[in-house]
Short mmCIF file of C-alpha atoms and ligand atoms in Angstrom, two decimals:
data_model
loop_
_atom_site.label_atom_id
_atom_site.label_comp_id
_atom_site.label_asym_id
_atom_site.label_seq_id
_atom_site.Cartn_x
_atom_site.Cartn_y
_atom_site.Cartn_z
CA MET A 1 -4.99 -18.33 -24.63
CA THR A 2 -5.40 -17.94 -21.36
CA ASN A 3 -8.91 -16.69 -20.24
CA ARG A 4 -9.35 -17.24 -16.02
CA LEU A 5 -6.38 -17.34 -13.76
CA THR A 6 -8.07 -18.66 -9.99
CA ILE A 7 -5.59 -17.51 -7.30
CA ARG A 8 -5.10 -17.57 -3.28
CA GLN A 9 -7.88 -14.56 -2.77
CA PRO A 10 -5.02 -11.89 -1.97
CA ASP A 11 -4.20 -9.40 1.12
CA ASP A 12 -3.35 -5.87 0.52
CA TRP A 13 -0.31 -4.53 2.50
CA HIS A 14 -1.50 -0.62 2.74
CA LEU A 15 -4.56 0.95 2.35
CA HIS A 16 -6.15 3.85 3.47
CA LEU A 17 -9.73 4.31 4.94
CA ARG A 18 -9.17 7.40 6.38
CA ASP A 19 -13.17 7.18 8.79
CA GLY A 20 -16.03 9.09 10.12
CA VAL A 21 -18.84 8.37 6.07
CA MET A 22 -15.43 8.52 3.92
CA MET A 23 -14.53 4.79 5.91
CA GLU A 24 -17.87 3.51 5.43
CA SER A 25 -18.39 4.38 1.90
CA VAL A 26 -14.65 2.44 0.35
CA VAL A 27 -14.68 -0.22 2.79
CA GLY A 28 -16.36 -2.02 0.82
CA VAL A 29 -15.18 -2.19 -2.04
CA THR A 30 -11.50 -3.51 -0.83
CA ALA A 31 -13.87 -6.96 1.45
CA GLN A 32 -14.93 -7.62 -1.44
CA HIS A 33 -11.17 -8.47 -2.08
CA PHE A 34 -9.34 -8.59 -0.33
CA CYS A 35 -9.59 -10.49 2.76
CA ARG A 36 -6.55 -8.38 5.14
CA ALA A 37 -5.51 -5.67 5.18
CA ILE A 38 -2.84 -2.89 6.19
CA ILE A 39 -4.17 -0.03 8.00
CA MET A 40 -2.54 2.90 7.25
CA PRO A 41 -2.55 5.43 11.15
CA ASN A 42 -2.84 8.69 8.88
CA LEU A 43 -5.89 10.09 11.17
CA VAL A 44 -6.10 13.64 12.08
CA PRO A 45 -5.23 13.20 14.76
CA PRO A 46 -2.87 9.50 14.70
CA VAL A 47 -3.02 6.15 15.39
CA VAL A 48 -0.45 6.34 18.16
CA SER A 49 -1.96 5.00 21.12
CA GLU A 50 -2.88 1.18 21.37
CA ALA A 51 -5.99 2.25 22.52
CA ASP A 52 -6.50 4.49 19.98
CA ALA A 53 -5.94 0.76 17.15
CA ARG A 54 -8.14 -1.14 18.48
CA ALA A 55 -10.78 1.73 18.65
CA TYR A 56 -10.23 2.69 15.32
CA ALA A 57 -10.48 -1.68 14.22
CA ALA A 58 -13.86 -1.59 15.95
CA ARG A 59 -14.67 1.75 13.56
CA ILE A 60 -13.89 -0.17 10.82
CA GLU A 61 -15.26 -3.69 11.75
CA GLN A 62 -18.18 -1.81 12.04
CA ALA A 63 -18.30 0.50 8.68
CA TYR A 64 -17.74 -3.77 6.87
CA ARG A 65 -20.95 -4.04 8.41
CA LYS A 66 -22.45 -2.19 7.65
CA ALA A 67 -21.51 -2.72 4.61
CA SER A 68 -21.82 -5.89 3.42
CA SER A 69 -25.56 -5.41 5.20
CA SER A 70 -25.99 -2.08 1.76
CA VAL A 71 -24.79 -4.03 0.03
CA GLY A 72 -27.16 -7.52 0.72
CA THR A 73 -23.86 -9.38 -0.11
CA ALA A 74 -23.91 -13.44 -0.08
CA ASN A 75 -20.45 -13.05 -0.02
CA THR A 76 -19.49 -13.93 3.50
CA ALA A 77 -16.06 -13.28 3.35
CA THR A 78 -14.76 -11.56 5.99
CA PHE A 79 -12.41 -8.54 6.53
CA THR A 80 -9.28 -8.88 8.52
CA PRO A 81 -8.37 -5.66 9.47
CA LEU A 82 -4.30 -4.75 10.83
CA MET A 83 -4.28 -2.35 12.37
CA THR A 84 -0.14 0.31 12.82
CA LEU A 85 0.51 2.45 14.74
CA TYR A 86 1.70 5.82 13.70
CA LEU A 87 5.28 7.09 15.15
CA THR A 88 6.50 9.69 16.63
CA ASP A 89 9.35 11.02 17.76
CA GLN A 90 7.33 10.61 21.51
CA THR A 91 5.64 6.93 20.52
CA ASP A 92 6.91 4.75 24.03
CA PRO A 93 8.99 1.73 23.31
CA ALA A 94 6.37 -0.63 25.72
CA GLU A 95 3.06 0.91 24.54
CA VAL A 96 3.74 -0.45 21.32
CA VAL A 97 5.26 -3.94 22.30
CA SER A 98 1.57 -4.38 24.32
CA ALA A 99 -0.01 -3.42 21.85
CA TYR A 100 1.62 -6.12 20.08
CA GLY A 101 1.73 -8.35 21.92
CA ASN A 102 -1.92 -8.25 22.88
CA GLY A 103 -2.46 -9.07 18.42
CA VAL A 104 -3.74 -5.28 18.81
CA ILE A 105 -1.12 -4.24 16.45
CA LYS A 106 0.93 -6.23 13.34
CA ALA A 107 3.19 -2.91 12.55
CA VAL A 108 4.80 0.45 13.13
CA LYS A 109 4.48 3.40 10.16
CA LEU A 110 7.18 5.89 10.52
CA TYR A 111 6.46 9.25 8.33
CA PRO A 112 8.78 11.85 8.69
CA ALA A 113 7.91 14.54 8.97
CA GLY A 114 5.52 16.17 6.36
CA ALA A 115 6.85 13.51 4.06
CA THR A 116 3.28 12.78 2.33
CA THR A 117 -1.17 13.09 3.81
CA ASN A 118 -1.70 14.05 7.52
CA SER A 119 1.90 13.45 8.54
CA ALA A 120 2.73 16.24 11.09
CA SER A 121 3.49 14.56 13.39
CA GLY A 122 5.27 12.23 12.08
CA VAL A 123 9.36 11.47 13.12
CA THR A 124 11.43 14.19 13.10
CA SER A 125 14.75 12.05 13.36
CA ILE A 126 15.48 8.03 13.85
CA ASP A 127 17.73 9.28 16.19
CA ASN A 128 14.10 10.57 17.93
CA VAL A 129 13.43 6.89 17.93
CA MET A 130 16.27 4.21 18.61
CA PRO A 131 15.27 2.94 21.97
CA VAL A 132 11.99 2.10 19.59
CA LEU A 133 12.76 0.19 17.01
CA GLU A 134 15.69 -0.83 18.68
CA ALA A 135 11.87 -2.96 20.69
CA MET A 136 11.21 -3.48 17.66
CA ALA A 137 13.21 -5.45 16.59
CA GLU A 138 13.48 -7.84 19.94
CA ASN A 139 10.28 -8.64 20.12
CA ASN A 140 10.12 -8.43 16.40
CA ILE A 141 7.11 -6.79 14.95
CA VAL A 142 7.46 -5.47 11.34
CA LEU A 143 8.60 -0.93 11.04
CA CYS A 144 6.87 0.62 7.10
CA ILE A 145 8.45 2.54 6.02
CA HIS A 146 7.58 6.17 3.40
CA GLY A 147 10.94 6.56 2.46
CA GLU A 148 11.83 10.37 1.55
CA ILE A 149 13.06 12.63 1.96
CA THR A 150 11.81 15.60 3.28
CA ARG A 151 14.51 18.20 3.21
CA THR A 152 13.31 21.20 1.01
CA SER A 153 16.33 21.23 -1.55
CA VAL A 154 16.34 17.44 -2.59
CA ASP A 155 14.29 17.10 -5.28
CA ILE A 156 10.41 15.87 -5.22
CA PHE A 157 11.98 12.91 -7.94
CA ASP A 158 15.12 11.90 -6.01
CA ARG A 159 13.98 11.60 -2.12
CA GLU A 160 13.42 7.98 -2.36
CA LYS A 161 16.63 7.24 -2.98
CA VAL A 162 18.18 10.30 -0.97
CA PHE A 163 15.74 8.92 1.52
CA ILE A 164 18.03 5.52 1.40
CA ASP A 165 21.09 6.82 0.49
CA GLU A 166 20.66 9.00 3.86
CA VAL A 167 18.07 6.99 6.49
CA LEU A 168 17.55 3.78 5.48
CA GLY A 169 20.40 1.81 4.42
CA PRO A 170 22.24 3.44 8.08
CA LEU A 171 19.34 1.61 10.06
CA ARG A 172 19.64 -1.26 8.17
CA GLN A 173 23.00 -2.10 9.43
CA ARG A 174 22.62 -0.22 12.39
CA LEU A 175 19.50 -3.16 13.43
CA PRO A 176 20.26 -6.57 11.21
CA GLU A 177 17.48 -7.63 12.71
CA LEU A 178 14.92 -5.57 11.88
CA ARG A 179 11.78 -5.83 10.17
CA ILE A 180 11.77 -3.67 7.30
CA VAL A 181 9.17 -2.01 4.77
CA LEU A 182 9.97 -0.14 2.27
CA GLU A 183 6.69 1.30 1.62
CA HIS A 184 5.83 1.28 -1.60
CA VAL A 185 9.22 1.55 -3.74
CA THR A 186 9.47 3.78 -6.74
CA THR A 187 12.59 3.99 -8.02
CA GLU A 188 15.97 2.06 -9.37
CA HIS A 189 17.78 2.07 -6.84
CA GLY A 190 15.17 0.83 -4.23
CA VAL A 191 14.57 -2.34 -6.17
CA ASP A 192 18.13 -2.59 -5.74
CA PHE A 193 18.40 -1.19 -2.19
CA ILE A 194 15.84 -4.48 -1.00
CA GLN A 195 16.86 -6.79 -3.61
CA ALA A 196 21.10 -6.62 -2.52
CA GLN A 197 20.22 -6.95 1.60
CA SER A 198 20.38 -10.52 2.55
CA LYS A 199 16.84 -10.85 5.62
CA ASN A 200 13.89 -9.27 7.26
CA THR A 201 14.13 -6.24 4.29
CA ALA A 202 11.03 -6.18 1.92
CA ALA A 203 8.94 -3.18 -0.20
CA THR A 204 5.30 -3.15 -1.66
CA ILE A 205 4.18 -2.18 -4.40
CA THR A 206 1.86 -0.01 -5.98
CA PRO A 207 -0.75 -1.33 -8.89
CA HIS A 208 -0.07 2.56 -9.58
CA HIS A 209 3.33 3.00 -10.25
CA LEU A 210 3.29 0.18 -12.04
CA MET A 211 0.57 1.53 -15.27
CA LEU A 212 1.82 4.42 -15.16
CA ASN A 213 5.25 6.90 -15.22
CA ARG A 214 5.61 10.89 -14.52
CA ASN A 215 5.30 10.72 -18.44
CA HIS A 216 0.83 9.94 -17.46
CA MET A 217 0.76 12.74 -14.85
CA LEU A 218 2.02 15.60 -16.55
CA VAL A 219 1.97 14.90 -20.53
CA GLY A 220 -0.59 16.96 -22.22
CA GLY A 221 -1.57 18.75 -19.05
CA ILE A 222 -1.50 17.78 -15.71
CA ARG A 223 -3.51 14.87 -14.00
CA PRO A 224 -4.45 15.05 -10.43
CA HIS A 225 -5.60 12.46 -9.51
CA TYR A 226 -2.47 10.82 -10.70
CA TYR A 227 -0.78 13.01 -8.44
CA CYS A 228 0.51 10.59 -5.22
CA LEU A 229 3.35 10.59 -2.85
CA PRO A 230 6.08 8.77 -3.21
CA ILE A 231 5.50 11.62 -7.17
CA LEU A 232 5.82 9.26 -10.34
CA LYS A 233 9.40 8.21 -12.01
CA ARG A 234 10.30 8.19 -15.62
CA ALA A 235 9.29 5.04 -18.14
CA ALA A 236 13.28 3.34 -16.36
CA HIS A 237 11.75 3.26 -13.29
CA GLN A 238 8.30 1.80 -14.14
CA LYS A 239 9.89 -0.88 -16.16
CA LYS A 240 12.44 -2.16 -13.43
CA LEU A 241 9.53 -2.04 -11.13
CA VAL A 242 7.52 -4.65 -13.63
CA ALA A 243 10.39 -6.34 -12.95
CA ALA A 244 11.16 -6.45 -9.17
CA ALA A 245 7.58 -7.02 -9.00
CA THR A 246 7.14 -10.54 -11.36
CA GLY A 247 9.63 -12.07 -11.15
CA GLY A 248 8.50 -13.93 -8.63
CA ASP A 249 10.78 -12.58 -5.88
CA PRO A 250 9.40 -13.05 -2.66
CA ARG A 251 10.93 -9.42 -0.83
CA PHE A 252 8.07 -8.41 -3.07
CA PHE A 253 4.78 -7.36 -2.61
CA LEU A 254 1.66 -5.93 -3.36
CA GLY A 255 0.07 -2.68 -1.42
CA THR A 256 -2.75 -0.77 -3.57
CA ASP A 257 -1.61 2.61 -1.41
CA SER A 258 -5.56 3.11 -1.75
CA ALA A 259 -5.54 7.02 -0.71
CA PRO A 260 -9.20 7.77 -1.02
CA HIS A 261 -9.55 11.85 -1.69
CA THR A 262 -12.70 13.56 -2.25
CA ALA A 263 -12.64 14.97 -5.73
CA SER A 264 -12.04 18.87 -5.42
CA THR A 265 -9.90 17.82 -2.30
CA LYS A 266 -8.03 17.44 -5.88
CA GLU A 267 -9.36 19.40 -8.30
CA SER A 268 -7.79 21.86 -6.54
CA ALA A 269 -4.80 24.74 -7.20
CA CYS A 270 -3.14 22.38 -4.58
CA GLY A 271 -4.47 19.15 -4.49
CA CYS A 272 -4.28 16.03 -1.62
CA ALA A 273 -1.69 14.01 -2.67
CA GLY A 274 -3.06 10.07 -3.67
CA VAL A 275 -4.91 7.98 -5.73
CA PHE A 276 -7.87 5.17 -5.18
CA ASN A 277 -7.20 2.39 -6.64
CA ALA A 278 -9.53 0.09 -4.67
CA PRO A 279 -11.73 -1.33 -7.37
CA ASN A 280 -9.69 -2.54 -9.88
CA THR A 281 -6.45 -3.43 -8.52
CA MET A 282 -6.81 -6.79 -9.77
CA SER A 283 -7.44 -5.92 -13.35
CA VAL A 284 -5.03 -3.78 -13.20
CA LEU A 285 -2.66 -6.01 -12.07
CA ALA A 286 -3.93 -8.84 -13.62
CA HIS A 287 -2.92 -6.59 -17.24
CA VAL A 288 0.64 -5.58 -16.76
CA PHE A 289 1.70 -9.31 -15.24
CA GLU A 290 -0.11 -10.01 -18.76
CA ALA A 291 1.75 -7.94 -19.93
CA VAL A 292 4.71 -9.58 -19.21
CA GLN A 293 4.01 -13.56 -19.95
CA ALA A 294 3.71 -13.18 -15.64
CA LEU A 295 0.26 -14.44 -14.55
CA ASP A 296 1.89 -17.16 -12.79
CA LYS A 297 3.81 -14.62 -10.61
CA LEU A 298 0.39 -12.72 -9.45
CA GLU A 299 -0.89 -15.82 -6.41
CA GLY A 300 2.60 -14.55 -4.78
CA PHE A 301 2.51 -10.82 -5.57
CA ALA A 302 -0.64 -10.68 -3.82
CA SER A 303 -1.42 -13.47 -2.00
CA GLU A 304 1.45 -14.96 -0.16
CA HIS A 305 4.07 -12.94 0.04
CA GLY A 306 2.84 -9.89 2.19
CA ALA A 307 2.08 -12.87 4.43
CA ASN A 308 5.49 -14.98 4.11
CA PHE A 309 6.71 -11.79 5.26
CA TYR A 310 4.59 -10.43 7.42
CA GLN A 311 4.50 -14.41 9.31
CA LEU A 312 1.17 -14.73 8.91
CA PRO A 313 -0.54 -18.15 7.25
CA LEU A 314 -1.32 -18.24 3.82
CA ASN A 315 -5.38 -17.45 3.13
CA ASN A 316 -7.47 -19.73 2.31
CA ARG A 317 -9.86 -18.65 -0.01
CA THR A 318 -9.01 -18.43 -3.75
CA MET A 319 -10.23 -15.94 -6.52
CA SER A 320 -11.33 -16.07 -9.98
CA LEU A 321 -10.67 -13.91 -12.66
CA VAL A 322 -12.10 -14.55 -16.26
CA LYS A 323 -10.54 -11.76 -19.14
CA GLN A 324 -13.66 -10.81 -21.71
CA ASN A 325 -13.42 -10.45 -25.31
CA THR A 326 -15.08 -6.87 -24.35
CA PRO A 327 -13.31 -4.19 -22.22
CA VAL A 328 -14.13 -4.03 -17.57
CA GLN A 329 -16.62 -1.31 -17.29
CA HIS A 330 -15.43 -0.19 -13.35
CA ALA A 331 -17.57 2.72 -12.13
CA GLU A 332 -15.43 6.07 -12.55
CA GLN A 333 -16.28 7.00 -9.57
CA ILE A 334 -17.54 6.07 -6.57
CA GLN A 335 -20.42 8.85 -3.34
CA VAL A 336 -19.05 8.92 -0.14
CA GLY A 337 -21.94 12.30 1.19
CA ALA A 338 -22.14 14.78 -1.14
CA GLU A 339 -19.47 14.99 -2.77
CA HIS A 340 -17.44 11.96 -4.65
CA VAL A 341 -14.53 9.48 -4.24
CA VAL A 342 -12.72 9.75 -8.58
CA VAL A 343 -11.79 6.25 -8.88
CA PHE A 344 -8.60 4.48 -10.39
CA ASP A 345 -8.54 5.54 -14.50
CA PRO A 346 -4.95 2.95 -14.94
CA GLY A 347 -5.13 4.91 -19.28
CA GLU A 348 -5.21 1.64 -20.72
CA PRO A 349 -8.28 -0.98 -21.44
CA LEU A 350 -8.66 -3.28 -18.72
CA TYR A 351 -9.65 -7.26 -20.24
CA TRP A 352 -9.39 -8.87 -16.69
CA SER A 353 -11.91 -8.32 -13.99
CA VAL A 354 -12.12 -10.93 -10.46
CA GLU A 355 -15.39 -13.28 -10.29
CA SER A 356 -15.59 -14.47 -7.67
CA VAL A 357 -14.08 -15.63 -4.18
CA ASN A 358 -14.85 -18.69 -2.73
C1 NCD B 401 -1.65 9.34 1.24
C2 NCD B 401 -2.90 9.27 1.51
O1 NCD B 401 -3.47 9.61 0.88
O2 NCD B 401 -2.90 9.20 3.28
N1 NCD B 401 -1.08 8.77 -0.51
C3 NCD B 401 -1.01 8.92 -0.60
O3 NCD B 401 -0.24 10.37 -2.44
N2 NCD B 401 -0.01 7.79 -0.82
C4 NCD B 401 0.05 8.74 1.85
C5 NCD B 401 1.24 8.32 1.53
O4 NCD B 401 0.77 7.00 1.54
O5 NCD B 401 2.02 8.82 1.32
ZN1 ZN B 402 -0.39 5.06 1.73
#
C-alpha cells in the first residue's frame, strides 16, 4: 500500500486572499503548501488597474512576510502571487497590455456582473469587452472566466451550462487565439466543452467540487459552509469532475477557489458564497485521487498542467505527503481578528497530510 508520495510543489490557479486582517490570517496557510497562486481581483473596490494590482501585490507580500515571521517558520520557501485584473465594461485594452507587458499581471478575470461575491462591477455584455479580449488574444494574455449566466430566469443549477452555450461557445469561435480558463468547472457539460476544444482552452477544478455534491449541502439540514458559487451540482457531475481531474488531461488543473468569509457572514439568513479549503486541499486531493487509483496523476493536476497552460516554469521544490493509519486532524477554524473562518469539512476522514516542502 502506498503511504508516501513526493510530487513537485503545487500551485493554486484560483485563490481569494482578500485584504487587511483577513489576508494576514489566511495567506500563510496557502504559502505553506503552494509556490504560486493566481490571485482573484474581486476586492471592494476591485483591482482594475495596473497600479491597483501593483499595490495589492505589495500588500500580499507584506502580509506574507508578517505571517511567516509570526509563526517563526524555518521554511524558507517563497510564495509568489500571480496578479490578475478585474475586467469591467470600461477596461481600457492599453491598461491590460501594459500591466501584462510590465510583468504586473498574469491574467484578467471576467465576472459576469452579479454572478458571485463582489461582482457588481463585472461585465454586462461580452460585446462591451471585445476590444480588450482582442488585445489579450494578440498579446497572449490569459482570460479567466467565472462561467455562469446571471439572467434571473435561469435556474442556479443550469447557469454554467447556459453560459457555455450562450457566451463561452460563441466567444471561443470568435477568438480562437485567446487563451481561456473556465474557472471552477462544475458540470459534465463544462468538462465536455473543454475536451471538445482543439486548443487554448482549459479549466480549473476545486477540491470541494471533487469531494461533494449537492446532497452533501442540502440533505439532512442546510450546510452554509458548503455553499459556494458555482453551486455544488448533482453526483453525476461530481463523478465527471473526478474523472477529468484524475484522468491526466493537461487541460484540467487545480484552482482551489479557497474563498474565506467569516463564520458569521456564512451562518446567516442570507449567507455568503465561498469555501475556505486552503489548509486541507492537498489532503483532500490525495484522498480523491487515491480513491480512483490515480495518485500518479496528482502531480500533473496540482503541479504541472496549470504552469504549462500559463506558460510558466515548473516549480523546483518538492512536496512530500504521507498517509497515516488514523485520520488527520486539521484545525477546524482559523482566527481572523475577533472573528473566525471555518475550514472546509470534507465530510469524510482524511488520511493523507503534507509532511514537508523541500
Ligand atoms: C468567491 C468569493 O467569495 O469571492 N465565492 C465562491 O463561492 N466561489 C467568488 C467566486 O469565485 O465565485
Ligand atoms: Zn473564486
